[in-house]
Coordinates of C-alpha atoms and ligand atoms in Angstrom, one line a residue:
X1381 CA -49.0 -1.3 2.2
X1382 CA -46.0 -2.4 0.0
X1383 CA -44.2 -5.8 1.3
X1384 CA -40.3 -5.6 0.7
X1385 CA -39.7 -8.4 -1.5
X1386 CA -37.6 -11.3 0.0
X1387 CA -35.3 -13.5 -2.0
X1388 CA -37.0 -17.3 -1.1
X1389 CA -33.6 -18.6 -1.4
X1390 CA -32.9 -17.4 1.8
X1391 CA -29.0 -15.9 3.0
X1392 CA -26.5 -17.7 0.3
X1393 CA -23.3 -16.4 -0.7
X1394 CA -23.9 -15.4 -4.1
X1395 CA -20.9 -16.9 -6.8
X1396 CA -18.6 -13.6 -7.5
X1397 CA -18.9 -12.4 -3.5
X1398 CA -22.5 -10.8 -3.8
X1399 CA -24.6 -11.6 -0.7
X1400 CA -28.0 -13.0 -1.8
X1401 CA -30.5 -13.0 0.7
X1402 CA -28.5 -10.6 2.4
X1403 CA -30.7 -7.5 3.3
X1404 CA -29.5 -3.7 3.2
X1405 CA -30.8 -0.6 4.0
X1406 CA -29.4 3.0 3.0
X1407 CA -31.4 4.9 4.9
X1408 CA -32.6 8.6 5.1
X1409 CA -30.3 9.5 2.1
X1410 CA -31.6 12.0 -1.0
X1411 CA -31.1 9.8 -4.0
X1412 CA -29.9 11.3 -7.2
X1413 CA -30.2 10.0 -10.5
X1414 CA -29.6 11.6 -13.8
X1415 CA -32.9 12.9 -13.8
X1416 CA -34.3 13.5 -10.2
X1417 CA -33.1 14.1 -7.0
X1418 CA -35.3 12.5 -3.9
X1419 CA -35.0 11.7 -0.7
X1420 CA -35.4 8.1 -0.3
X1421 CA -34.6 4.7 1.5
X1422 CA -33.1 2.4 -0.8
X1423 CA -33.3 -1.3 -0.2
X1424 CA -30.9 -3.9 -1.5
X1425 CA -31.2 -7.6 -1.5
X1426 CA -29.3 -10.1 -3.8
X1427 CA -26.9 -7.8 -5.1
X1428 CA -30.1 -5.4 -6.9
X1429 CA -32.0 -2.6 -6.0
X1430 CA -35.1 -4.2 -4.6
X1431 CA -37.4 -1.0 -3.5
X1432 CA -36.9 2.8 -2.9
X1433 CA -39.2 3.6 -0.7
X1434 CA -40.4 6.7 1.5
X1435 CA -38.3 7.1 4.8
X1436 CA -42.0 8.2 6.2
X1437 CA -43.1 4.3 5.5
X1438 CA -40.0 2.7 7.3
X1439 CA -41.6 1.3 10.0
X1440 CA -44.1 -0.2 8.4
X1441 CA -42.4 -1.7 5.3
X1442 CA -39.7 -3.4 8.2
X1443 CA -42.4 -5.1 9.3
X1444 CA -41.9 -7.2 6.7
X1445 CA -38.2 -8.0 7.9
X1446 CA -35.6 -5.9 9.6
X1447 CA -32.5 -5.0 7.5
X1448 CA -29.2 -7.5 8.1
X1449 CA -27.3 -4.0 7.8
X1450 CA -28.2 -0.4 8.0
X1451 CA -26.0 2.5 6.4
X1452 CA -26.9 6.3 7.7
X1453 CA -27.1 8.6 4.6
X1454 CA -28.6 11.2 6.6
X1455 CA -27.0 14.4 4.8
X1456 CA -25.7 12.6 1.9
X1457 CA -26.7 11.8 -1.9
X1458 CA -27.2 8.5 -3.2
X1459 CA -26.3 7.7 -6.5
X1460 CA -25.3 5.0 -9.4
X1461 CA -21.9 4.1 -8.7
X1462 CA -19.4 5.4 -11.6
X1463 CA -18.9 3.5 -14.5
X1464 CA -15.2 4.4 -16.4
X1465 CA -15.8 3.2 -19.9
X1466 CA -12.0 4.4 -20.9
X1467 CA -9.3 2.7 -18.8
X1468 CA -5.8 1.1 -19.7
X1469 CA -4.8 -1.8 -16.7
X1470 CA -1.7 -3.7 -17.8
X1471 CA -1.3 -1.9 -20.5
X1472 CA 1.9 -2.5 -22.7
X1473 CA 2.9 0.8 -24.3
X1474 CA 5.9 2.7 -25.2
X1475 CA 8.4 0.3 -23.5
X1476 CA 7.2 -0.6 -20.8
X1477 CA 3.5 -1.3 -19.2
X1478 CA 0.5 0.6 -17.2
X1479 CA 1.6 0.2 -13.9
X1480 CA -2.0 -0.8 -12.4
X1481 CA -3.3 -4.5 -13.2
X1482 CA -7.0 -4.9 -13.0
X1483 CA -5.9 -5.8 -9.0
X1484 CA -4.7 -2.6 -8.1
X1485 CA -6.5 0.0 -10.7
X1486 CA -10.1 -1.3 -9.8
X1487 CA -9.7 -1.8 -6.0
X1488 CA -8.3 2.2 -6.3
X1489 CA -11.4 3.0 -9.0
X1490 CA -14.0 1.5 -6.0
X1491 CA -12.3 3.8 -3.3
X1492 CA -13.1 6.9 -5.6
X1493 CA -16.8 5.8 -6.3
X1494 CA -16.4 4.0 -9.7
X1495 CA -18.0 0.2 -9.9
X1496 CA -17.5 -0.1 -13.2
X1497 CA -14.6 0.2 -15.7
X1498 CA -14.7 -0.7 -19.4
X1499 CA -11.0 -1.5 -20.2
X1500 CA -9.3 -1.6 -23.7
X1501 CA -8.6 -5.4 -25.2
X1502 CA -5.9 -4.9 -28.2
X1503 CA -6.0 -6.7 -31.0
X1504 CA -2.1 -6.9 -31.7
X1505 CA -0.7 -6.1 -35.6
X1506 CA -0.6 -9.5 -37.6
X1507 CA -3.1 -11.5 -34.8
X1508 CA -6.7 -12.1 -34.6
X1509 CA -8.9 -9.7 -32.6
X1510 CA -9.9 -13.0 -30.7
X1511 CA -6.4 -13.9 -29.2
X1512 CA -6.4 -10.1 -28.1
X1513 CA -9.7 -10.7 -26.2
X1514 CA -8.4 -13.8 -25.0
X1515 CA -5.2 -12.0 -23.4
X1516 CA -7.2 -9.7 -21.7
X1517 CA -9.9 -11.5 -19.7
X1518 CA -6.7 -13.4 -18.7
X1519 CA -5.4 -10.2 -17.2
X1520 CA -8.8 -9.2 -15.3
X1521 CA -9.7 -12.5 -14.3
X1522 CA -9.0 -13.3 -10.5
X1523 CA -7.9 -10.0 -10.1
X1524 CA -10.6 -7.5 -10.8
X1525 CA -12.2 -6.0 -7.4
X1526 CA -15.3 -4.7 -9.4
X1527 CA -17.0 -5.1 -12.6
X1528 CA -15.2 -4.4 -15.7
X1529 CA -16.1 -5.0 -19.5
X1530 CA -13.9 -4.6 -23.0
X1531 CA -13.7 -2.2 -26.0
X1532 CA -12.0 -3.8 -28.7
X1533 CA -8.7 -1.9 -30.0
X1534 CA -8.9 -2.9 -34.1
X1535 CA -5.2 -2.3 -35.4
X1536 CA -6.4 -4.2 -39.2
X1537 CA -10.1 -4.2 -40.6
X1538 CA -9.3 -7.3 -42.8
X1539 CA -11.8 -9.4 -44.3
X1540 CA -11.0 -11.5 -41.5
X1541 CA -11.3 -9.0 -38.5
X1542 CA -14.8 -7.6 -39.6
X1543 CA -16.1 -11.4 -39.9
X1544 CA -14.8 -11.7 -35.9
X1545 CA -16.5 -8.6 -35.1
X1546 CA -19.7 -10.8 -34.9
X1547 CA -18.5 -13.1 -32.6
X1548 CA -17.3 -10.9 -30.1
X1549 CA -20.2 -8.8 -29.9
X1550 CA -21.9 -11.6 -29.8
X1551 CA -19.9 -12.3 -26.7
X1552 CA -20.3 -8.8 -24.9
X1553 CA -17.6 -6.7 -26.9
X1554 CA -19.8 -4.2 -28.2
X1555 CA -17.4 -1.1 -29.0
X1556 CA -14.3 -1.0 -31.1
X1557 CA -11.7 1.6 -31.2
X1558 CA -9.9 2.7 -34.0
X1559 CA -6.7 5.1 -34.1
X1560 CA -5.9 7.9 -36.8
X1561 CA -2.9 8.5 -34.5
X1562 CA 0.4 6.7 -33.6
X1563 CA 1.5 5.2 -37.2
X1564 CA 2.8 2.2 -37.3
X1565 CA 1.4 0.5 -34.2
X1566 CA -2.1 1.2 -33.8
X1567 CA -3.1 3.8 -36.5
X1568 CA -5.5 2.2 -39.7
X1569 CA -6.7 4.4 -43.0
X1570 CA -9.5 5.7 -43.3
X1571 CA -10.8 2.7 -46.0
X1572 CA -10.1 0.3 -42.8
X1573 CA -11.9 3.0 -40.4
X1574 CA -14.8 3.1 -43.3
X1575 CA -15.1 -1.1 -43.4
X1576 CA -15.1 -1.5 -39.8
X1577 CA -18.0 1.6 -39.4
X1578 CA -19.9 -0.4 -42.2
X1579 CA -19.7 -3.9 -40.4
X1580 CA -20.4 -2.5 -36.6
X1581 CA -23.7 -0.8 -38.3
X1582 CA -24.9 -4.3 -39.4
X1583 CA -24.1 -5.7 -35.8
X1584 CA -25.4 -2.4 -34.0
X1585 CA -21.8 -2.3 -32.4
X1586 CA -20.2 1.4 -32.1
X1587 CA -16.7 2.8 -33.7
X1588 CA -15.0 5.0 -31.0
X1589 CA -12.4 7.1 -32.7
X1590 CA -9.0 8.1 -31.3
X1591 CA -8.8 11.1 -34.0
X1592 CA -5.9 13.0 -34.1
X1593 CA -4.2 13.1 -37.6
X1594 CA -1.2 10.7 -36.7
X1595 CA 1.1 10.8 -39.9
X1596 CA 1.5 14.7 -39.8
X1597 CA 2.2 14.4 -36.3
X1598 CA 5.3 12.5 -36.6
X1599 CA 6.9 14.9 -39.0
X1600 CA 6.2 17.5 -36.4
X1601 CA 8.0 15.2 -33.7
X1602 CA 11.0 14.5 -36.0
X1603 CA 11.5 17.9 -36.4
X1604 CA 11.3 19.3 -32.7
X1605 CA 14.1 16.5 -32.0
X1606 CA 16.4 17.3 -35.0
X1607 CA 16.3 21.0 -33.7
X1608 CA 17.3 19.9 -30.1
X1609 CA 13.7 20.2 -28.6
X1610 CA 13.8 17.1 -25.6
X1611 CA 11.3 18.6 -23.0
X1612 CA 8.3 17.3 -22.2
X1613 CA 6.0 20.2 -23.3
X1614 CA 7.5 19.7 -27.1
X1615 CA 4.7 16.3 -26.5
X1616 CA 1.6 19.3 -26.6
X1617 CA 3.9 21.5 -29.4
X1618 CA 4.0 19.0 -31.8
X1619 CA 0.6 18.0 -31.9
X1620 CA -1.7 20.8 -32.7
X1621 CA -5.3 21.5 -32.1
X1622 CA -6.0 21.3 -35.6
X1623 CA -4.9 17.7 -35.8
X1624 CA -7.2 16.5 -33.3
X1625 CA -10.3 19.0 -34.9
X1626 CA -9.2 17.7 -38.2
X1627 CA -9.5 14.3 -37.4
X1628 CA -12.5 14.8 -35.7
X1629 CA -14.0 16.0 -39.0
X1630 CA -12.8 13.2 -40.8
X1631 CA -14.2 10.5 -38.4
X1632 CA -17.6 12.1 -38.3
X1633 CA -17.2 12.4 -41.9
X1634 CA -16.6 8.7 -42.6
X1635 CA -19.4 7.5 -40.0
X1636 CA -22.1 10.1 -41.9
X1637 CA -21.4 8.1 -44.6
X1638 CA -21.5 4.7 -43.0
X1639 CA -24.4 6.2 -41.5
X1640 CA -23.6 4.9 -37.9
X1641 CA -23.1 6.7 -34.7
X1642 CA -19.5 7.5 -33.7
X1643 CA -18.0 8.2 -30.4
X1644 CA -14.4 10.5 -29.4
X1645 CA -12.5 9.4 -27.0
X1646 CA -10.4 11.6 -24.8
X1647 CA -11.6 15.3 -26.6
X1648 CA -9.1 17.6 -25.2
X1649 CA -10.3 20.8 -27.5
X1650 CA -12.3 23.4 -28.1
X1651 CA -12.5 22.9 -32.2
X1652 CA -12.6 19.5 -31.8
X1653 CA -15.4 20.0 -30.2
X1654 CA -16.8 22.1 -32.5
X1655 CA -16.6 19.8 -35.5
X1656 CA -18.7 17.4 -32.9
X1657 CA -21.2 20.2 -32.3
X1658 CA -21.8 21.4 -35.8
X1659 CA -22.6 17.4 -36.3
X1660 CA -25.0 17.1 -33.9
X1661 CA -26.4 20.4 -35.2
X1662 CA -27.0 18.2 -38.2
X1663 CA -28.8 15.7 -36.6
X1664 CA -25.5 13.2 -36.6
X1665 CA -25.4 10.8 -34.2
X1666 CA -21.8 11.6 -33.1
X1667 CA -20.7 11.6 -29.3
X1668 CA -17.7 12.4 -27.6
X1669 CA -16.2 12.2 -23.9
X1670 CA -14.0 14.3 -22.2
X1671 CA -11.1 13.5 -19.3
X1672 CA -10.6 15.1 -16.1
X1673 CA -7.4 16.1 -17.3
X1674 CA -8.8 18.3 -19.7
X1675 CA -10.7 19.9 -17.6
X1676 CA -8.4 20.3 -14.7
X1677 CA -4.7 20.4 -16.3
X1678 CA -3.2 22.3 -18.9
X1679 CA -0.2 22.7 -20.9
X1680 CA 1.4 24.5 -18.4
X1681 CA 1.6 21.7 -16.3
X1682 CA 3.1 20.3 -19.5
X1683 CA 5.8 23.1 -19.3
X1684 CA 6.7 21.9 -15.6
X1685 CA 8.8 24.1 -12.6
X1686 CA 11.2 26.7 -13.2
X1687 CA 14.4 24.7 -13.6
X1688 CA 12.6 21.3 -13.3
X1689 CA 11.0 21.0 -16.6
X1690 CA 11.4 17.6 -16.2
X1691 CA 7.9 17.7 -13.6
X1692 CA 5.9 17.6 -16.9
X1693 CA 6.5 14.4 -17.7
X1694 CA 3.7 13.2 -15.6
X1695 CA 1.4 15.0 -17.6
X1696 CA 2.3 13.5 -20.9
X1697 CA -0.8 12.0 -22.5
X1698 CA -2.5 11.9 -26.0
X1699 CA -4.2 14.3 -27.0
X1700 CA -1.7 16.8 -24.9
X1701 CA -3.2 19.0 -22.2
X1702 CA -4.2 22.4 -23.9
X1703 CA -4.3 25.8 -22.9
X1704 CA -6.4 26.6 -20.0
X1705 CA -9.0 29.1 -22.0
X1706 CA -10.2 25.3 -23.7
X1707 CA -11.8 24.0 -20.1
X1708 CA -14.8 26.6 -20.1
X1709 CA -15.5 25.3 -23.6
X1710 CA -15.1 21.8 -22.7
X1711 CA -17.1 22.5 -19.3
X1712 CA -19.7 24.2 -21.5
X1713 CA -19.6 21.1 -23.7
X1714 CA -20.5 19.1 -20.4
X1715 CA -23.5 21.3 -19.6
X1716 CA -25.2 21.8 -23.0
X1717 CA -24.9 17.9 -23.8
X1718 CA -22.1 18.4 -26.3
X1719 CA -20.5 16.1 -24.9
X1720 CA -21.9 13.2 -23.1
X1721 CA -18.8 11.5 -20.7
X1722 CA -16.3 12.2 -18.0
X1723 CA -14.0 8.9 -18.4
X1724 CA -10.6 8.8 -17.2
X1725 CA -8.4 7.3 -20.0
X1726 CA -6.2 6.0 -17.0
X1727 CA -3.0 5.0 -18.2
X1728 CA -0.7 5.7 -15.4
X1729 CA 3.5 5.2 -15.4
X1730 CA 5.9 5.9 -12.6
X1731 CA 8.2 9.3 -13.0
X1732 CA 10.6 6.5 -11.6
X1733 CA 11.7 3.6 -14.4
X1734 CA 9.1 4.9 -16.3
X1735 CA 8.7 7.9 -17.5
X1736 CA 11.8 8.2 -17.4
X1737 CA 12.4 6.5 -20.3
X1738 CA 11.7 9.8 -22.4
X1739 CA 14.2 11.7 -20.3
X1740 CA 16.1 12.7 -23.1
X1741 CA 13.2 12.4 -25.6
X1742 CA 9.7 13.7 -25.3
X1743 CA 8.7 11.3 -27.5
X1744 CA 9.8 8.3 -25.2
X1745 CA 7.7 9.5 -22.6
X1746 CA 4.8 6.9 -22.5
X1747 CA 1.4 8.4 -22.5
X1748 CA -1.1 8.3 -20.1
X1749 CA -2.0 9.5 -16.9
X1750 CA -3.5 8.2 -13.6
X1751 CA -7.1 9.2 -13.3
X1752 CA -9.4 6.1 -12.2
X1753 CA -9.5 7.1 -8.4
X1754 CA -9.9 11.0 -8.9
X1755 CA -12.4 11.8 -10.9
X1756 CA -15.5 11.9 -8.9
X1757 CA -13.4 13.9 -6.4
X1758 CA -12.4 16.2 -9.1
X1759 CA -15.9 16.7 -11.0
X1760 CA -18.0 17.7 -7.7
X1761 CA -15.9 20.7 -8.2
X1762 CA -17.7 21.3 -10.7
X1763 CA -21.1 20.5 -9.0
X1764 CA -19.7 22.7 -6.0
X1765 CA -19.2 25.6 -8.2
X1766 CA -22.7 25.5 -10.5
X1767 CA -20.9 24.3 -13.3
X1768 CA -22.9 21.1 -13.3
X1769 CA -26.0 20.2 -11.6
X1770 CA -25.9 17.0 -9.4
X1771 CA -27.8 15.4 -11.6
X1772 CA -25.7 16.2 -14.6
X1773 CA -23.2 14.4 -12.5
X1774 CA -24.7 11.6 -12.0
X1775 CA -25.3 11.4 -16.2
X1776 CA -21.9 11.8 -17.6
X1777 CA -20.2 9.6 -14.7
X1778 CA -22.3 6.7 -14.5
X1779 CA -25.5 6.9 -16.6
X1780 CA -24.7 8.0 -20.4
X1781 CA -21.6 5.6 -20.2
X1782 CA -24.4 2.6 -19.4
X1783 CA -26.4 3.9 -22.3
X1784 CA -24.1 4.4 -24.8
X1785 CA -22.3 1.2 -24.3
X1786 CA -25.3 -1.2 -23.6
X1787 CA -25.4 -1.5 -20.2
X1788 CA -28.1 0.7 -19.0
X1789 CA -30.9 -1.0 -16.6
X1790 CA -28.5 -3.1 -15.1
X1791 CA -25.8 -0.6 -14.5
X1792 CA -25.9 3.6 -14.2
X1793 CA -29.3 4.2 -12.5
X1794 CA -31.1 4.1 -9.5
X1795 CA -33.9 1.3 -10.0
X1796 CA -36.0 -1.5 -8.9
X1797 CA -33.7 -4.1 -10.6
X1798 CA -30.7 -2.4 -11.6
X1799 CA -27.6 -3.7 -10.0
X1800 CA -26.5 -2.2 -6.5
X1801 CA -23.7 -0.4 -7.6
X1802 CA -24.4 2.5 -5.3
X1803 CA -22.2 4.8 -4.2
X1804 CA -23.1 7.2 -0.5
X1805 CA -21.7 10.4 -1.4
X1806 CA -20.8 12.9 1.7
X1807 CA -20.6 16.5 0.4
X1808 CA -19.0 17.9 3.4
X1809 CA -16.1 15.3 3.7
X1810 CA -12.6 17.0 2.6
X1811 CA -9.5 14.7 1.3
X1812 CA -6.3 16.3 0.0
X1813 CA -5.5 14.2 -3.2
X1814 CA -1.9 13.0 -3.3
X1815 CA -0.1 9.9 -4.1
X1816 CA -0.1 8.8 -0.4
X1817 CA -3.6 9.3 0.2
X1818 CA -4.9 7.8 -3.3
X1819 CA -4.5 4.0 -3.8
X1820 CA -3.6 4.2 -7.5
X1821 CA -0.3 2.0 -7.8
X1822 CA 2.0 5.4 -9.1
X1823 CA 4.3 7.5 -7.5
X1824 CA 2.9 10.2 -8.2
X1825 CA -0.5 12.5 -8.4
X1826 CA -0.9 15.4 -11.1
X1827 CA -2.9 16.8 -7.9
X1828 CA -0.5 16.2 -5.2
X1829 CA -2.0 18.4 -2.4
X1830 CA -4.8 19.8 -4.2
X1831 CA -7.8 19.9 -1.7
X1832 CA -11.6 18.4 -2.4
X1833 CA -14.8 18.9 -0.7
X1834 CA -16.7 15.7 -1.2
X1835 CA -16.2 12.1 -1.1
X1836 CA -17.7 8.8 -1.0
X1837 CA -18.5 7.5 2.6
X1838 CA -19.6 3.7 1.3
X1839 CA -19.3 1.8 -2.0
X1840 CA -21.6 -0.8 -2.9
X1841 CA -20.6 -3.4 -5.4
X1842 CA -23.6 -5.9 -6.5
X1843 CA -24.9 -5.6 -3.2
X1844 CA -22.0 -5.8 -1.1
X1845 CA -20.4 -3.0 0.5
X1846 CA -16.7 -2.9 -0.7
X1847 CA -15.7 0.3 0.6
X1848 CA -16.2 2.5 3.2
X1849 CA -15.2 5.5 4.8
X1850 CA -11.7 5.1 2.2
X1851 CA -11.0 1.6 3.4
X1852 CA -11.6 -1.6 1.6
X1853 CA -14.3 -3.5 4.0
X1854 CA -15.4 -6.8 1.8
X1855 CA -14.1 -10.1 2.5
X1856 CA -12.9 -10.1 -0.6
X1857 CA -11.4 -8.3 -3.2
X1858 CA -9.3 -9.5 -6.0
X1859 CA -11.7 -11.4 -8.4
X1860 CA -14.5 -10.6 -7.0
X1861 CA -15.3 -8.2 -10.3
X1862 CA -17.4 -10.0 -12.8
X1863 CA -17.2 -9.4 -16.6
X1864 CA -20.1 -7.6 -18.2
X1865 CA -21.4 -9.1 -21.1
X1866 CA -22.4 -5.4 -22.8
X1867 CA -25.6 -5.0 -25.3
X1868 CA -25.3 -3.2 -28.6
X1869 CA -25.4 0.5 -28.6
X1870 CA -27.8 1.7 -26.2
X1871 CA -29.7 5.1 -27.3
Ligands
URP2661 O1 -2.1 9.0 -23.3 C1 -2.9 8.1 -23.5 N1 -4.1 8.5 -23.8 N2 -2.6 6.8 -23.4 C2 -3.4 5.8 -23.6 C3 -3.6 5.5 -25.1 C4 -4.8 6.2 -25.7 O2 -4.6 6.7 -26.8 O3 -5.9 6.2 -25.2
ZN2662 ZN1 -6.5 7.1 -27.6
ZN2663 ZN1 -7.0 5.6 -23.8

């Protein structure tokens, strides 16, 4: 008969809010991973998974030591809590800033399942990549409810930023992301993108791409505003499909070359996707993630209400939301493994103050949308309606993130060892989603009133229950997130 381990150092309040020592049972739940689906007790101790064991063996095994708490997953699923590897907390843009901090965004990413974001450092024009880094564990530290690590934004691949790539991957910064887009502020040449791809196949790092063909883009925009064109939708109007596929080409282009893998964010499209499948076809190791927007919204949200077009303002992001005839492709993406992430790209302003700067100009409207709290909600849809299996799920929320960006085994799986980031999923609980009932600091929802089936009934941070049943239950929550030092690329 198996013996539950027990930590020797006995009940200690583990630094960062963990409880070691601490004992917790999840019991009679059906565990899902990215690859099974089991029923199972799960056993946590010390902020880790310490045993799954049969629910026919309870008895015995607590023989060995009853559980300090028990949680009743009777009816639910069990899973790796969700890991957002693209978020924007505090981020400066267009005039003004993201209006979650690392305090509000994560305690609201925790109440919708997610345990884990990876946030975007920016190396500002002119500076070093390490003054960029510095800024932004100043901005999650003491304030980050759960676990959060850093992609690197490169705005200059000088001789001096590739030698600093070293250090910080070195120190846990394992991703960089590069911009074909927004000229001027973060967009670099392709030489730049094809120096940095060179350099982070030496260190084993990975190149994401923001790939939409920037300098074209901004003709387009001057020329909608010279002809009068203010509305919101003229954001999706002025930047085509094609610039997003095109760059697409062009990234997976340059990393074939550099021969390294590459990595889309936010792909919105269905030729995008394309140029990303015929890659693959090719044996390439390019990936790509998709957004919940993308799935969910389109550009006639973009477009607004009659009389009030105005209302699409709060779906202004880069890429633009498309047509609705690109979801089934994107959703087909999801299913074939196409692509291989759900993240959120959360980036959210207030219609109020803030996106109202662009009133008068589309182009003043700062991108980005909130997303961190809603996208578990929103993908179940998905698993509701057979258009992903559970387990599928469970891959492109929590566990391909952990691969692909070198935190697997410790994060994004069910295992003996892994960190108890564990999330107790009921699939008969209904929440309408809208500002009020979401704890994203916006005031608004892109789903105000829209009704899910499905939601988490208890979050589990390290070990220590953080959530439950959509209020925030641990002693304590700003700070209590601790960086993750991230591994090179992970498949
Ligand atoms: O609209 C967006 N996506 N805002 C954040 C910046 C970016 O490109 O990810
Ligand atoms: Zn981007
Ligand atoms: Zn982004």
């Amino acid at each position: 008969m198996a013996v539950l381990p027990r930590s020797p150092a006995g009940r200690v309040r583990a630094a960062g809010g963990g409880l070691r020592g601490m004992r917790t049972l999840i019991k009679d739940g059906t565990v899902v991973t990215a690859s099974d689906t089991f029923a199972s007790d799960v056993w946590i101790e010390g902020g880790k998974i310490v045993a799954l064991t049969d629910p026919s063996q309870r008895a015995a095994l607590t023989g060995s030591g009853q559980p300090d708490r028990t949680v009743d997953a009777k009816g639910k699923y069990v899973f790796p809590g969700g890991i957002d590897c693209h978020t924007h907390m505090d981020l400066p843009f267009g005039g003004t800033t993201a209006s979650d901090d690392f305090d509000t965004g994560t305690v609201a990413a925790a109440h919708g399942g997610t345990t884990t974001i990876v946030d975007f450092a920016i190396q500002s024009k002119g500076s070093s990549m390490r003054a960029g880094l510095d800024a932004w564990h100043a901005k999650a530290e003491g304030k980050a409810a759960i676990d959060y690590g850093f992609h690197m934004i490169m705005t200059e691949a000088n001789p001096g930023t590739l030698e600093e790539m070293g250090g910080l991957v070195r120190e846990g910064i394992t991703s960089f992301k590069m911009f074909m887009a927004y000229p001027g502020v973060f967009l670099v040449d392709d030489q730049q993108i094809f120096r940095a791809m060179l350099r982070a196949g030496e260190l084993g790092a990975l190149i994401t791409m923001h790939a939409e063909i920037g300098l074209p883009i901004d003709v387009l925009v001057q020329r909608a505003l010279s002809e009068g064109h203010t509305a919101p939708v003229y954001h999706a109007l002025t930047r085509p499909e094609v610039a997003e596929a095109t760059g697409t080409e062009r990234a997976i282009a340059l990393a074939e070359m550099a021969k390294v893998p590459v990595y889309m964010v936010h792909l919105s499209a269905q030729r995008a996707l394309e140029r990303v499948m015929e890659a693959r076809d090719r044996g390439l190791p390019a990936y790509a993630e998709t957004c919940p927007q993308y799935l969910f919204c389109s550009e006639d949200d973009l477009r607004g209400e009659p009389g009030n077009p105005w209302k699409g303002a709060g779906y202004v992001c880069t890429p633009p939301l498309r047509p609705a005839h690109h979801h089934a492709h994107l959703w087909r993406g999801l299913r074939n493994y196409d692509l291989q992430v759900v993240a959120t790209d959360h980036c959210p302003f207030c219609m109020k103050d803030q996106k109202e700067l662009g009133r008068n100009d589309f182009s003043k409207i700062p991108n980005g949308m909130p997303g961190v709290e809603t996208r578990l909600y929103l993908l179940w849809e998905g698993v509701r309606d057979g258009r992903i299996s559970m387990n599928r799920f469970v891959e492109i929320t929590s566990t391909a993130p952990a691969k692909i960006f070198g935190m697997y085994g410790k994060k994004g799986t069910m295992a003996v060892g892994a960190d108890a980031d564990v999330v107790v999923w009921d699939p008969n609980q209904e929440k309408v989603l809208g500002k009020d009932t979401l704890h994203m600091r916006v005031d608004y929802s892109p789903f105000e009133g829209r009704k899910v089936i499905g939601a988490p009934s208890a979050v589990f941070s390290r070990g220590e229950l953080v959530v439950e049943h959509d209020q925030w239950v641990a002693k304590q929550k700003q700070g209590r997130g601790q960086f993750v030092r991230r591994g090179t690329f992970g498949l």
